[in-house]
Amino acid sequence: MGLPEMLAWVPPGSPDEALVRELDPARLPAHVAIIMDGNGRWAAKRYMPRVEGHRAGITSVRDTVETCARLGLKVLTLYAFSVENWKRPATEVGTLMVLLKRYLRMELATLQKHDIRFNVIGRVDDLADDVKKELLHAAERTASNTGMLFNIALNYGGRAEIVDAARRAMASGMRPEQLTEEVFGSLLYTGGQPDPDLLIRTSGELRVSNFLLWQIAYAEIYVTETLWPDFRRQHLLEAILAFQKRERRYGGIAAPALAGR
Ligand code: IPE
Ligand code: IPE
Ligand code: MG
């Protein structure tokens, strides 16, 4: 995994190869989180029903997962369904769940091939039994993989996650002074994982829509006008290159001497 692997994969002389060559292997984000948005607009532009946008978005998921794994990222988190998305018509929600199940069944072999560990974050218990079964199956089958961790955020809400962590803290019987930021972070669905370094949102909306509220405290945010079903390896590489040009300060002062370390 890493840039040599990427270079062996992308077609020689292609624009993607040029992008890979520009990347600084020492400054890849450990965790990339993506708000996959714009499926409905993609379909509307083609006078198609919204669900066709969701269907087309699966190719983007496949491409993104494989690119991130080949780059050697530690964690990829994709926002697939929010706790607020239940407000949508039942037929759209139903199709999303069917597509998810189909994706998992079809892609399990690819996840294994790339040594990817699959994980779900969100209120999984509230999902339908057949969906839960498929999710657990994929998580169990990939549990011993040691490559990239692929989180799918499903029935996920950032506030719900914080409330769930607070409940866990209270149920543990710990004393108030024992609850530090570090301990609280470990009680979130993403406990033990690095926070996202780069948060990507497709289709131009400048909001976080209740995604990873705690974890994105210092994430670099990258918004592209590209609609999710059009998002490909090239767009991901462009986002990572833009990320590498940012100066992260974490509340401190500019430290050019430290750049690249
Ligand atoms: C993102 O696309 C997919 C989900 C939220 C499940 P949308 O369905 O939100 O597409 P737009 O924003 O309406 O274009
Ligand atoms: C965010 O997109 C949720 C997912 C991508 C799963 P939405 O389309 O639901 O967000 P809003 O409604 O535009 O804020
Ligand atoms: Mg949307």
CSV table of C-alpha atoms and ligand atoms in Angstrom, one decimal:
chain,number,residue,atom,x,y,z
A,1,MET,CA,0.0,0.0,0.0
A,2,GLY,CA,1.1,3.5,-0.6
A,3,LEU,CA,2.3,5.6,-3.6
A,4,PRO,CA,4.3,2.9,-5.4
A,5,GLU,CA,1.2,0.8,-5.3
A,6,MET,CA,-0.9,3.7,-6.6
A,7,LEU,CA,1.6,4.3,-9.4
A,8,ALA,CA,1.4,0.7,-10.4
A,9,TRP,CA,-2.4,1.0,-10.5
A,10,VAL,CA,-3.1,4.2,-12.4
A,11,PRO,CA,-2.6,4.2,-16.2
A,12,PRO,CA,0.9,5.6,-17.1
A,13,GLY,CA,0.7,9.1,-18.6
A,14,SER,CA,-2.8,9.7,-17.3
A,15,PRO,CA,-3.9,12.8,-15.4
A,16,ASP,CA,-4.3,10.6,-12.3
A,17,GLU,CA,-0.7,9.5,-12.5
A,18,ALA,CA,0.4,13.1,-12.6
A,19,LEU,CA,-1.7,13.8,-9.5
A,20,VAL,CA,-0.3,10.8,-7.6
A,21,ARG,CA,3.3,12.0,-8.4
A,22,GLU,CA,2.4,15.4,-6.9
A,23,LEU,CA,1.4,13.8,-3.6
A,24,ASP,CA,3.7,14.0,-0.6
A,25,PRO,CA,3.8,10.4,0.8
A,26,ALA,CA,4.8,11.7,4.2
A,27,ARG,CA,1.8,13.9,4.6
A,28,LEU,CA,-1.2,11.7,3.7
A,29,PRO,CA,-4.2,12.1,5.9
A,30,ALA,CA,-4.6,9.2,8.3
A,31,HIS,CA,-8.4,9.5,8.2
A,32,VAL,CA,-10.6,10.8,5.4
A,33,ALA,CA,-14.3,11.3,6.0
A,34,ILE,CA,-16.8,12.0,3.2
A,35,ILE,CA,-20.3,13.4,3.1
A,36,MET,CA,-21.5,11.8,0.0
A,37,ASP,CA,-24.1,14.3,-1.2
A,38,GLY,CA,-25.8,15.2,-4.5
A,39,ASN,CA,-27.2,11.9,-5.7
A,40,GLY,CA,-30.7,13.4,-6.0
A,41,ARG,CA,-29.4,16.4,-8.0
A,42,TRP,CA,-27.4,14.1,-10.3
A,43,ALA,CA,-30.5,12.2,-11.1
A,44,ALA,CA,-32.7,15.3,-11.5
A,45,LYS,CA,-30.3,16.7,-14.1
A,46,ARG,CA,-30.9,13.6,-16.1
A,47,TYR,CA,-34.7,13.6,-15.6
A,48,MET,CA,-34.4,10.4,-13.6
A,49,PRO,CA,-35.9,9.4,-10.2
A,50,ARG,CA,-33.7,10.2,-7.2
A,51,VAL,CA,-32.9,6.6,-6.5
A,52,GLU,CA,-31.0,6.3,-9.8
A,53,GLY,CA,-28.6,8.8,-8.3
A,54,HIS,CA,-28.1,6.5,-5.3
A,55,ARG,CA,-27.6,3.6,-7.6
A,56,ALA,CA,-25.0,5.5,-9.7
A,57,GLY,CA,-23.3,6.6,-6.4
A,58,ILE,CA,-22.2,3.0,-5.7
A,59,THR,CA,-19.6,3.2,-8.4
A,60,SER,CA,-18.1,6.2,-6.6
A,61,VAL,CA,-18.1,4.3,-3.3
A,62,ARG,CA,-16.3,1.4,-4.9
A,63,ASP,CA,-13.7,3.7,-6.6
A,64,THR,CA,-13.1,5.7,-3.4
A,65,VAL,CA,-12.8,2.7,-1.1
A,66,GLU,CA,-10.2,1.1,-3.5
A,67,THR,CA,-8.2,4.3,-3.9
A,68,CYS,CA,-8.0,5.0,-0.2
A,69,ALA,CA,-7.0,1.5,0.5
A,70,ARG,CA,-4.3,1.5,-2.2
A,71,LEU,CA,-3.0,4.9,-0.9
A,72,GLY,CA,-2.6,3.2,2.5
A,73,LEU,CA,-4.9,5.5,4.5
A,74,LYS,CA,-5.7,4.2,8.0
A,75,VAL,CA,-9.4,5.1,8.1
A,76,LEU,CA,-12.1,6.0,5.6
A,77,THR,CA,-15.5,7.0,6.8
A,78,LEU,CA,-18.4,7.4,4.4
A,79,TYR,CA,-21.7,9.1,5.5
A,80,ALA,CA,-24.4,6.9,3.9
A,81,PHE,CA,-27.5,7.6,5.9
A,82,SER,CA,-28.2,10.1,8.7
A,83,VAL,CA,-30.7,9.8,11.5
A,84,GLU,CA,-32.5,12.7,9.8
A,85,ASN,CA,-32.7,10.8,6.5
A,86,TRP,CA,-35.7,8.9,7.7
A,87,LYS,CA,-37.7,12.0,6.8
A,88,ARG,CA,-37.4,11.0,3.2
A,89,PRO,CA,-40.2,9.0,1.3
A,90,ALA,CA,-40.3,5.4,2.5
A,91,THR,CA,-39.6,4.2,-1.1
A,92,GLU,CA,-36.4,6.1,-1.2
A,93,VAL,CA,-35.3,4.9,2.2
A,94,GLY,CA,-36.2,1.3,1.2
A,95,THR,CA,-34.2,1.5,-2.0
A,96,LEU,CA,-31.2,2.9,-0.1
A,97,MET,CA,-31.2,-0.1,2.2
A,98,VAL,CA,-31.6,-2.5,-0.7
A,99,LEU,CA,-28.6,-0.9,-2.5
A,100,LEU,CA,-26.6,-1.1,0.7
A,101,LYS,CA,-27.2,-4.8,1.1
A,102,ARG,CA,-26.4,-5.4,-2.5
A,103,TYR,CA,-23.2,-3.4,-2.2
A,104,LEU,CA,-22.0,-5.4,0.8
A,105,ARG,CA,-22.8,-8.7,-0.8
A,106,MET,CA,-21.0,-7.7,-4.1
A,107,GLU,CA,-18.0,-6.0,-2.5
A,108,LEU,CA,-17.1,-8.3,0.3
A,109,ALA,CA,-14.5,-10.1,-2.0
A,110,THR,CA,-13.0,-6.7,-2.9
A,111,LEU,CA,-12.8,-5.7,0.8
A,112,GLN,CA,-11.0,-9.0,1.5
A,113,LYS,CA,-8.7,-8.6,-1.5
A,114,HIS,CA,-7.5,-5.2,-0.1
A,115,ASP,CA,-7.3,-6.3,3.5
A,116,ILE,CA,-10.0,-3.8,4.5
A,117,ARG,CA,-11.8,-4.0,7.8
A,118,PHE,CA,-15.4,-3.0,7.6
A,119,ASN,CA,-17.2,-1.3,10.4
A,120,VAL,CA,-20.6,0.4,10.9
A,121,ILE,CA,-21.0,3.6,13.0
A,122,GLY,CA,-24.5,4.8,14.0
A,123,ARG,CA,-27.5,3.5,15.8
A,124,VAL,CA,-27.4,0.1,14.2
A,125,ASP,CA,-29.9,-1.5,16.5
A,126,ASP,CA,-32.7,0.6,14.9
A,127,LEU,CA,-32.1,-0.7,11.4
A,128,ALA,CA,-34.2,-3.6,9.9
A,129,ASP,CA,-33.0,-7.1,10.8
A,130,ASP,CA,-32.1,-8.0,7.2
A,131,VAL,CA,-29.9,-4.9,6.9
A,132,LYS,CA,-28.3,-5.5,10.3
A,133,LYS,CA,-27.6,-9.1,9.4
A,134,GLU,CA,-25.8,-8.1,6.2
A,135,LEU,CA,-23.7,-5.4,8.0
A,136,LEU,CA,-22.7,-7.7,10.8
A,137,HIS,CA,-21.8,-10.4,8.3
A,138,ALA,CA,-19.4,-8.0,6.4
A,139,ALA,CA,-18.0,-6.8,9.7
A,140,GLU,CA,-17.4,-10.3,11.1
A,141,ARG,CA,-15.9,-11.6,7.8
A,142,THR,CA,-13.4,-8.7,7.7
A,143,ALA,CA,-12.7,-8.4,11.4
A,144,SER,CA,-9.2,-9.9,11.3
A,145,ASN,CA,-8.1,-7.7,8.3
A,146,THR,CA,-5.2,-5.4,9.2
A,147,GLY,CA,-5.4,-2.8,6.4
A,148,MET,CA,-7.6,0.2,6.1
A,149,LEU,CA,-10.6,0.6,8.4
A,150,PHE,CA,-13.7,1.4,6.4
A,151,ASN,CA,-16.5,2.9,8.6
A,152,ILE,CA,-19.9,3.3,7.1
A,153,ALA,CA,-22.0,5.9,8.9
A,154,LEU,CA,-25.6,4.5,8.9
A,155,ASN,CA,-28.5,5.8,10.9
A,156,TYR,CA,-25.7,8.1,12.1
A,157,GLY,CA,-26.1,11.4,13.9
A,158,GLY,CA,-23.3,13.4,15.5
A,159,ARG,CA,-25.5,14.6,18.4
A,160,ALA,CA,-27.0,11.1,18.8
A,161,GLU,CA,-23.4,9.7,19.0
A,162,ILE,CA,-22.5,12.3,21.7
A,163,VAL,CA,-25.6,11.5,23.7
A,164,ASP,CA,-24.8,7.7,23.4
A,165,ALA,CA,-21.3,8.4,24.7
A,166,ALA,CA,-22.6,10.4,27.6
A,167,ARG,CA,-25.0,7.6,28.5
A,168,ARG,CA,-22.1,5.1,28.4
A,169,ALA,CA,-20.1,7.4,30.7
A,170,MET,CA,-22.9,7.6,33.1
A,171,ALA,CA,-23.6,3.9,33.0
A,172,SER,CA,-20.0,3.1,33.7
A,173,GLY,CA,-20.2,4.7,37.1
A,174,MET,CA,-17.1,6.8,36.6
A,175,ARG,CA,-16.6,9.9,38.7
A,176,PRO,CA,-17.1,13.3,36.9
A,177,GLU,CA,-13.4,14.2,37.2
A,178,GLN,CA,-12.5,10.9,35.4
A,179,LEU,CA,-14.3,12.1,32.3
A,180,THR,CA,-11.6,13.8,30.2
A,181,GLU,CA,-11.7,14.6,26.5
A,182,GLU,CA,-9.6,11.6,25.8
A,183,VAL,CA,-11.9,9.3,27.8
A,184,PHE,CA,-15.0,10.8,26.2
A,185,GLY,CA,-13.5,10.3,22.7
A,186,SER,CA,-12.9,6.7,23.5
A,187,LEU,CA,-16.6,6.2,24.3
A,188,LEU,CA,-17.7,7.5,20.8
A,189,TYR,CA,-18.5,5.0,18.0
A,190,THR,CA,-15.1,5.9,16.6
A,191,GLY,CA,-13.2,5.1,19.9
A,192,GLY,CA,-9.6,4.3,19.3
A,193,GLN,CA,-9.5,5.7,15.8
A,194,PRO,CA,-7.6,8.8,14.7
A,195,ASP,CA,-9.9,11.9,14.1
A,196,PRO,CA,-10.5,12.8,10.5
A,197,ASP,CA,-7.8,15.0,9.0
A,198,LEU,CA,-9.7,15.7,5.9
A,199,LEU,CA,-13.5,16.1,5.6
A,200,ILE,CA,-14.8,16.1,2.0
A,201,ARG,CA,-18.3,17.1,1.1
A,202,THR,CA,-19.5,16.7,-2.5
A,203,SER,CA,-22.1,18.8,-4.4
A,204,GLY,CA,-21.2,22.2,-2.9
A,205,GLU,CA,-23.2,22.5,0.3
A,206,LEU,CA,-21.3,24.4,3.0
A,207,ARG,CA,-22.6,22.5,6.1
A,208,VAL,CA,-21.7,19.5,8.2
A,209,SER,CA,-25.2,18.0,8.5
A,210,ASN,CA,-24.7,16.4,11.9
A,211,PHE,CA,-21.6,14.4,10.8
A,212,LEU,CA,-18.8,13.5,13.2
A,213,LEU,CA,-19.4,16.7,15.2
A,214,TRP,CA,-16.9,15.8,18.0
A,215,GLN,CA,-14.2,14.3,15.7
A,216,ILE,CA,-14.0,17.1,13.1
A,217,ALA,CA,-12.8,19.7,15.7
A,218,TYR,CA,-9.6,20.2,13.7
A,219,ALA,CA,-10.4,18.5,10.4
A,220,GLU,CA,-9.5,20.4,7.2
A,221,ILE,CA,-12.8,20.9,5.2
A,222,TYR,CA,-12.9,20.5,1.4
A,223,VAL,CA,-16.1,21.1,-0.5
A,224,THR,CA,-16.3,20.2,-4.2
A,225,GLU,CA,-19.1,21.1,-6.6
A,226,THR,CA,-18.8,17.5,-8.1
A,227,LEU,CA,-21.9,15.5,-7.4
A,228,TRP,CA,-21.3,12.2,-5.6
A,229,PRO,CA,-22.1,9.9,-8.5
A,230,ASP,CA,-19.5,11.8,-10.6
A,231,PHE,CA,-16.8,11.6,-7.8
A,232,ARG,CA,-13.8,9.4,-8.9
A,233,ARG,CA,-10.2,8.7,-8.0
A,234,GLN,CA,-9.1,12.0,-9.6
A,235,HIS,CA,-11.4,14.1,-7.4
A,236,LEU,CA,-10.1,12.3,-4.3
A,237,LEU,CA,-6.5,12.9,-5.3
A,238,GLU,CA,-7.3,16.6,-5.9
A,239,ALA,CA,-8.8,16.8,-2.4
A,240,ILE,CA,-5.8,15.2,-0.8
A,241,LEU,CA,-3.5,17.6,-2.8
A,242,ALA,CA,-5.5,20.6,-1.6
A,243,PHE,CA,-5.3,19.2,2.0
A,244,GLN,CA,-1.5,18.9,1.7
A,245,LYS,CA,-1.3,22.6,0.8
A,246,ARG,CA,-3.1,23.7,4.0
A,247,GLU,CA,-1.3,24.8,7.1
A,248,ARG,CA,-2.7,23.2,10.2
A,249,ARG,CA,-2.2,25.2,13.3
A,250,TYR,CA,-4.4,23.6,16.0
A,251,GLY,CA,-4.7,27.0,17.6
A,252,GLY,CA,-1.0,27.6,17.6
A,253,ILE,CA,1.1,29.9,15.3
A,254,ALA,CA,2.5,29.3,11.9
A,255,ALA,CA,5.5,27.1,12.1
A,256,PRO,CA,7.0,26.7,8.6
A,257,ALA,CA,10.1,25.1,10.1
A,258,LEU,CA,7.8,22.2,11.2
A,259,ALA,CA,6.1,21.8,7.9
A,260,GLY,CA,6.4,18.4,6.5
A,261,ARG,CA,7.5,16.8,9.7
B,1,IPE,C1,-26.8,11.9,-0.8
B,1,IPE,O1,-27.5,12.4,-1.8
B,1,IPE,C2,-27.3,10.6,-0.3
B,1,IPE,C3,-28.0,10.5,1.0
B,1,IPE,C4,-28.1,11.5,1.7
B,1,IPE,C5,-28.5,9.2,1.4
B,1,IPE,P1,-28.9,13.2,-1.7
B,1,IPE,O2,-30.0,12.2,-1.8
B,1,IPE,O3,-28.9,14.0,-0.4
B,1,IPE,O4,-28.9,14.1,-2.9
B,1,IPE,P2,-29.3,15.6,-3.0
B,1,IPE,O5,-28.7,16.4,-1.9
B,1,IPE,O6,-30.8,15.6,-2.8
B,1,IPE,O7,-28.9,16.1,-4.4
B,2,IPE,C1,-26.0,14.4,4.6
B,2,IPE,O1,-26.7,14.7,3.4
B,2,IPE,C2,-26.3,13.0,4.9
B,2,IPE,C3,-25.6,12.0,4.1
B,2,IPE,C4,-24.8,12.3,3.1
B,2,IPE,C5,-25.9,10.6,4.4
B,2,IPE,P1,-28.1,15.3,3.4
B,2,IPE,O2,-28.5,15.5,2.0
B,2,IPE,O3,-29.1,14.5,4.2
B,2,IPE,O4,-27.9,16.7,4.1
B,2,IPE,P2,-28.8,18.1,4.1
B,2,IPE,O5,-30.2,17.7,4.4
B,2,IPE,O6,-28.6,18.7,2.8
B,2,IPE,O7,-28.2,18.9,5.2
B,3,MG,MG,-28.4,15.9,0.0
